[in-house]
Amino acid sequence: MRKLVLKGLSLLISLALLTVSCHKEDLTNNQNNTDTEVPGGGENPGDNPGEGDEPGGGEGGGEEETGDHIVPNGVTDADGNQYATVVLGNQEWMAENLRTTHYADGTAIPMGMNGQWSDTDPYRYAPAGDEANVELWGYLYNWPAVMHGSASTTANPSGVQGICPTGWHVPSKAEWEQLFNYVGSQSQYVCDGNPAHIVKSLCVAKDWESAGTGFECCPGWESWSNNATGFSAYPCGTYNGNYMDQNLGAHYWSTTMINVNYKLIAAPRFYCFSPDISGLTAGGQVGTAISLRCVKD
């Protein structure tokens, strides 16, 4: 009788150990399955324009070669600075403002001092007079610095390397117009169905002065929803003896002089409280220092 009891206890203990072992194996298998699953089907943020605050949104890893997309580290300047670029339509633009201190040939670009201003000599300036702004906002350059001795042109492409890295060039008025026409033709970049209302889709999703009701198609309205294109225009403002428009406007050079008498250059502006592009016909004075975006040759 005692032997039967002992055998029964032994059998119960063996069954219990077997159950625990099987349960442990199931937990291990479930854990392994969880570790190898990629949330969201493995899509990386940053593969598409407009995702994330910074240009590119991080390392992409997508294999897309056509359509609008960000190219992380798409170009390197003479100082070794790397820039994300963005393909929009048939053009590839820098998705960050230029911040080089040298031309591609190694020539240094002089740093302008507060109160120093010229419409003939090349100068660069830190946005708002603070070098800490350069890493994110780039430098502000006057037109002589941008052109590096080249003459005005309306050609598309402009053919003016100027201050840009090798293989890239300063955009003409016609190239800016090509960009704006393309963006305006894409419904995902247009606000309230108006093809002229594209500024919000071109401006970075931070740093803009806040705008209230009535400015829903402007960069200042809920700026977190900006930048559908990934172009990432920063509101660096201007310098013309005084620093102006920080957090209010992004101004960019072209190669095209539109008024010889007043030395005015077509210079598109993205303004905090406006849904439309301005500056292509009004222009900017050559001695004023503003931002630059280069276009791939």
GROMACS .gro file of N, CA, C and O in nm, residues 95-99 125-130 132-141 203-204 206-209 232-240 242-252 268-272 288-293:
model
  232
   95ALA      N    1   1.760   7.113  -4.790
   95ALA     CA    2   1.650   7.122  -4.694
   95ALA      C    3   1.697   7.191  -4.565
   95ALA      O    4   1.627   7.187  -4.464
   96GLU      N    5   1.812   7.255  -4.571
   96GLU     CA    6   1.866   7.334  -4.461
   96GLU      C    7   1.930   7.459  -4.521
   96GLU      O    8   1.973   7.458  -4.638
   97ASN      N    9   1.941   7.565  -4.443
   97ASN     CA   10   2.006   7.687  -4.490
   97ASN      C   11   2.157   7.670  -4.493
   97ASN      O   12   2.217   7.609  -4.403
   98LEU      N   13   2.220   7.726  -4.596
   98LEU     CA   14   2.365   7.717  -4.610
   98LEU      C   15   2.434   7.784  -4.491
   98LEU      O   16   2.391   7.890  -4.444
   99ARG      N   17   2.542   7.722  -4.443
   99ARG     CA   18   2.617   7.778  -4.329
   99ARG      C   19   2.769   7.771  -4.351
   99ARG      O   20   2.847   7.771  -4.256
  125TYR      N   21   2.669   8.699  -4.198
  125TYR     CA   22   2.631   8.742  -4.063
  125TYR      C   23   2.558   8.627  -3.992
  125TYR      O   24   2.487   8.549  -4.056
  126ALA      N   25   2.575   8.619  -3.861
  126ALA     CA   26   2.499   8.522  -3.782
  126ALA      C   27   2.358   8.575  -3.761
  126ALA      O   28   2.340   8.693  -3.731
  127PRO      N   29   2.256   8.492  -3.777
  127PRO     CA   30   2.118   8.538  -3.755
  127PRO      C   31   2.101   8.599  -3.616
  127PRO      O   32   2.147   8.544  -3.516
  128ALA      N   33   2.039   8.718  -3.612
  128ALA     CA   34   2.018   8.792  -3.488
  128ALA      C   35   2.150   8.827  -3.419
  128ALA      O   36   2.152   8.860  -3.300
  129GLY      N   37   2.261   8.819  -3.494
  129GLY     CA   38   2.391   8.854  -3.438
  129GLY      C   39   2.447   8.753  -3.340
  129GLY      O   40   2.541   8.783  -3.266
  130ASP      N   41   2.394   8.631  -3.341
  130ASP     CA   42   2.433   8.530  -3.243
  130ASP      C   43   2.483   8.405  -3.314
  130ASP      O   44   2.406   8.337  -3.383
  132ALA      N   45   2.538   8.123  -3.203
  132ALA     CA   46   2.468   8.003  -3.158
  132ALA      C   47   2.353   7.967  -3.251
  132ALA      O   48   2.306   7.853  -3.252
  133ASN      N   49   2.305   8.063  -3.330
  133ASN     CA   50   2.193   8.038  -3.422
  133ASN      C   51   2.236   7.972  -3.552
  133ASN      O   52   2.153   7.921  -3.627
  134VAL      N   53   2.366   7.974  -3.581
  134VAL     CA   54   2.414   7.933  -3.714
  134VAL      C   55   2.392   7.785  -3.740
  134VAL      O   56   2.354   7.745  -3.851
  135GLU      N   57   2.415   7.699  -3.641
  135GLU     CA   58   2.405   7.555  -3.661
  135GLU      C   59   2.267   7.516  -3.714
  135GLU      O   60   2.254   7.429  -3.800
  136LEU      N   61   2.163   7.580  -3.662
  136LEU     CA   62   2.027   7.547  -3.704
  136LEU      C   63   1.978   7.637  -3.817
  136LEU      O   64   1.913   7.589  -3.911
  137TRP      N   65   2.009   7.766  -3.811
  137TRP     CA   66   1.953   7.864  -3.906
  137TRP      C   67   2.045   7.896  -4.023
  137TRP      O   68   2.003   7.961  -4.118
  138GLY      N   69   2.171   7.855  -4.018
  138GLY     CA   70   2.266   7.892  -4.122
  138GLY      C   71   2.309   8.036  -4.109
  138GLY      O   72   2.270   8.107  -4.016
  139TYR      N   73   2.393   8.083  -4.202
  139TYR     CA   74   2.435   8.223  -4.204
  139TYR      C   75   2.340   8.305  -4.292
  139TYR      O   76   2.272   8.251  -4.380
  140LEU      N   77   2.341   8.435  -4.270
  140LEU     CA   78   2.278   8.531  -4.359
  140LEU      C   79   2.390   8.587  -4.447
  140LEU      O   80   2.494   8.630  -4.396
  141TYR      N   81   2.371   8.588  -4.580
  141TYR     CA   82   2.473   8.635  -4.674
  141TYR      C   83   2.417   8.751  -4.756
  141TYR      O   84   2.300   8.749  -4.794
  203CYS      N   85   0.742   7.561  -4.463
  203CYS     CA   86   0.809   7.616  -4.344
  203CYS      C   87   0.825   7.511  -4.235
  203CYS      O   88   0.736   7.428  -4.212
  204VAL      N   89   0.937   7.517  -4.166
  204VAL     CA   90   0.968   7.421  -4.061
  204VAL      C   91   0.864   7.426  -3.949
  204VAL      O   92   0.798   7.529  -3.929
  206LYS      N   93   0.852   7.463  -3.634
  206LYS     CA   94   0.886   7.525  -3.506
  206LYS      C   95   0.946   7.662  -3.533
  206LYS      O   96   0.972   7.698  -3.648
  207ASP      N   97   0.968   7.738  -3.427
  207ASP     CA   98   1.037   7.868  -3.429
  207ASP      C   99   0.955   7.984  -3.485
  207ASP      O  100   0.999   8.099  -3.475
  208TRP      N  101   0.838   7.959  -3.542
  208TRP     CA  102   0.758   8.067  -3.598
  208TRP      C  103   0.675   8.135  -3.489
  208TRP      O  104   0.622   8.070  -3.400
  209GLU      N  105   0.663   8.267  -3.501
  209GLU     CA  106   0.575   8.343  -3.412
  209GLU      C  107   0.433   8.289  -3.423
  209GLU      O  108   0.385   8.260  -3.533
  232SER      N  109   1.145   7.284  -4.513
  232SER     CA  110   1.197   7.330  -4.383
  232SER      C  111   1.255   7.472  -4.384
  232SER      O  112   1.369   7.493  -4.344
  233ALA      N  113   1.177   7.569  -4.428
  233ALA     CA  114   1.221   7.709  -4.424
  233ALA      C  115   1.220   7.760  -4.280
  233ALA      O  116   1.119   7.752  -4.212
  234TYR      N  117   1.334   7.814  -4.236
  234TYR     CA  118   1.347   7.867  -4.100
  234TYR      C  119   1.329   8.019  -4.100
  234TYR      O  120   1.377   8.088  -4.190
  235PRO      N  121   1.263   8.074  -3.997
  235PRO     CA  122   1.238   8.219  -3.990
  235PRO      C  123   1.359   8.295  -3.935
  235PRO      O  124   1.357   8.347  -3.823
  236CYS      N  125   1.465   8.301  -4.015
  236CYS     CA  126   1.592   8.360  -3.969
  236CYS      C  127   1.595   8.511  -3.977
  236CYS      O  128   1.685   8.575  -3.921
  237GLY      N  129   1.502   8.569  -4.053
  237GLY     CA  130   1.500   8.714  -4.067
  237GLY      C  131   1.607   8.765  -4.161
  237GLY      O  132   1.658   8.693  -4.248
  238THR      N  133   1.644   8.892  -4.145
  238THR     CA  134   1.738   8.960  -4.234
  238THR      C  135   1.836   9.046  -4.155
  238THR      O  136   1.818   9.068  -4.035
  239TYR      N  137   1.939   9.094  -4.227
  239TYR     CA  138   2.029   9.194  -4.171
  239TYR      C  139   2.054   9.302  -4.276
  239TYR      O  140   2.096   9.272  -4.388
  240ASN      N  141   2.027   9.427  -4.243
  240ASN     CA  142   2.057   9.538  -4.334
  240ASN      C  143   2.112   9.657  -4.256
  240ASN      O  144   2.078   9.772  -4.280
  242ASN      N  145   2.069   9.640  -3.935
  242ASN     CA  146   1.997   9.596  -3.815
  242ASN      C  147   1.939   9.458  -3.842
  242ASN      O  148   1.907   9.424  -3.957
  243TYR      N  149   1.925   9.379  -3.737
  243TYR     CA  150   1.864   9.247  -3.751
  243TYR      C  151   1.714   9.260  -3.738
  243TYR      O  152   1.664   9.321  -3.644
  244MET      N  153   1.642   9.200  -3.834
  244MET     CA  154   1.497   9.214  -3.838
  244MET      C  155   1.431   9.081  -3.873
  244MET      O  156   1.493   8.993  -3.934
  245ASP      N  157   1.303   9.069  -3.838
  245ASP     CA  158   1.215   8.959  -3.883
  245ASP      C  159   1.247   8.822  -3.825
  245ASP      O  160   1.196   8.721  -3.876
  246GLN      N  161   1.332   8.813  -3.720
  246GLN     CA  162   1.355   8.682  -3.661
  246GLN      C  163   1.223   8.625  -3.608
  246GLN      O  164   1.145   8.696  -3.544
  247ASN      N  165   1.198   8.499  -3.638
  247ASN     CA  166   1.076   8.426  -3.603
  247ASN      C  167   0.953   8.474  -3.681
  247ASN      O  168   0.843   8.425  -3.658
  248LEU      N  169   0.974   8.566  -3.774
  248LEU     CA  170   0.862   8.619  -3.854
  248LEU      C  171   0.875   8.589  -4.003
  248LEU      O  172   0.773   8.574  -4.071
  249GLY      N  173   0.997   8.583  -4.055
  249GLY     CA  174   1.013   8.567  -4.199
  249GLY      C  175   1.136   8.488  -4.238
  249GLY      O  176   1.241   8.497  -4.174
  250ALA      N  177   1.121   8.408  -4.345
  250ALA     CA  178   1.233   8.337  -4.408
  250ALA      C  179   1.253   8.399  -4.546
  250ALA      O  180   1.160   8.400  -4.627
  251HIS      N  181   1.371   8.452  -4.572
  251HIS     CA  182   1.401   8.523  -4.697
  251HIS      C  183   1.514   8.449  -4.769
  251HIS      O  184   1.611   8.408  -4.705
  252TYR      N  185   1.504   8.437  -4.902
  252TYR     CA  186   1.602   8.361  -4.978
  252TYR      C  187   1.645   8.434  -5.106
  252TYR      O  188   1.564   8.497  -5.172
  268PRO      N  189   1.243   8.545  -5.279
  268PRO     CA  190   1.117   8.496  -5.221
  268PRO      C  191   1.117   8.502  -5.069
  268PRO      O  192   1.219   8.475  -5.006
  269ARG      N  193   1.001   8.535  -5.014
  269ARG     CA  194   0.986   8.546  -4.870
  269ARG      C  195   0.870   8.460  -4.823
  269ARG      O  196   0.763   8.460  -4.884
  270PHE      N  197   0.893   8.389  -4.715
  270PHE     CA  198   0.789   8.312  -4.647
  270PHE      C  199   0.761   8.387  -4.517
  270PHE      O  200   0.847   8.397  -4.430
  271TYR      N  201   0.639   8.439  -4.504
  271TYR     CA  202   0.610   8.527  -4.391
  271TYR      C  203   0.511   8.461  -4.295
  271TYR      O  204   0.417   8.392  -4.337
  272CYS      N  205   0.532   8.484  -4.168
  272CYS     CA  206   0.457   8.420  -4.061
  272CYS      C  207   0.305   8.433  -4.076
  272CYS      O  208   0.230   8.339  -4.051
  288THR      N  209   2.158   9.370  -4.841
  288THR     CA  210   2.089   9.302  -4.731
  288THR      C  211   2.138   9.158  -4.723
  288THR      O  212   2.165   9.094  -4.824
  289ALA      N  213   2.150   9.106  -4.601
  289ALA     CA  214   2.194   8.968  -4.582
  289ALA      C  215   2.074   8.882  -4.545
  289ALA      O  216   2.001   8.913  -4.451
  290ILE      N  217   2.054   8.774  -4.623
  290ILE     CA  218   1.944   8.681  -4.598
  290ILE      C  219   1.995   8.538  -4.619
  290ILE      O  220   2.114   8.516  -4.643
  291SER      N  221   1.906   8.443  -4.613
  291SER     CA  222   1.944   8.301  -4.622
  291SER      C  223   1.959   8.256  -4.767
  291SER      O  224   1.920   8.326  -4.860
  292LEU      N  225   2.016   8.135  -4.783
  292LEU     CA  226   2.033   8.078  -4.917
  292LEU      C  227   2.003   7.929  -4.914
  292LEU      O  228   2.044   7.859  -4.821
  293ARG      N  229   1.935   7.883  -5.018
  293ARG     CA  230   1.920   7.740  -5.048
  293ARG      C  231   1.978   7.714  -5.187
  293ARG      O  232   1.945   7.785  -5.282
   0.00000   0.00000   0.00000
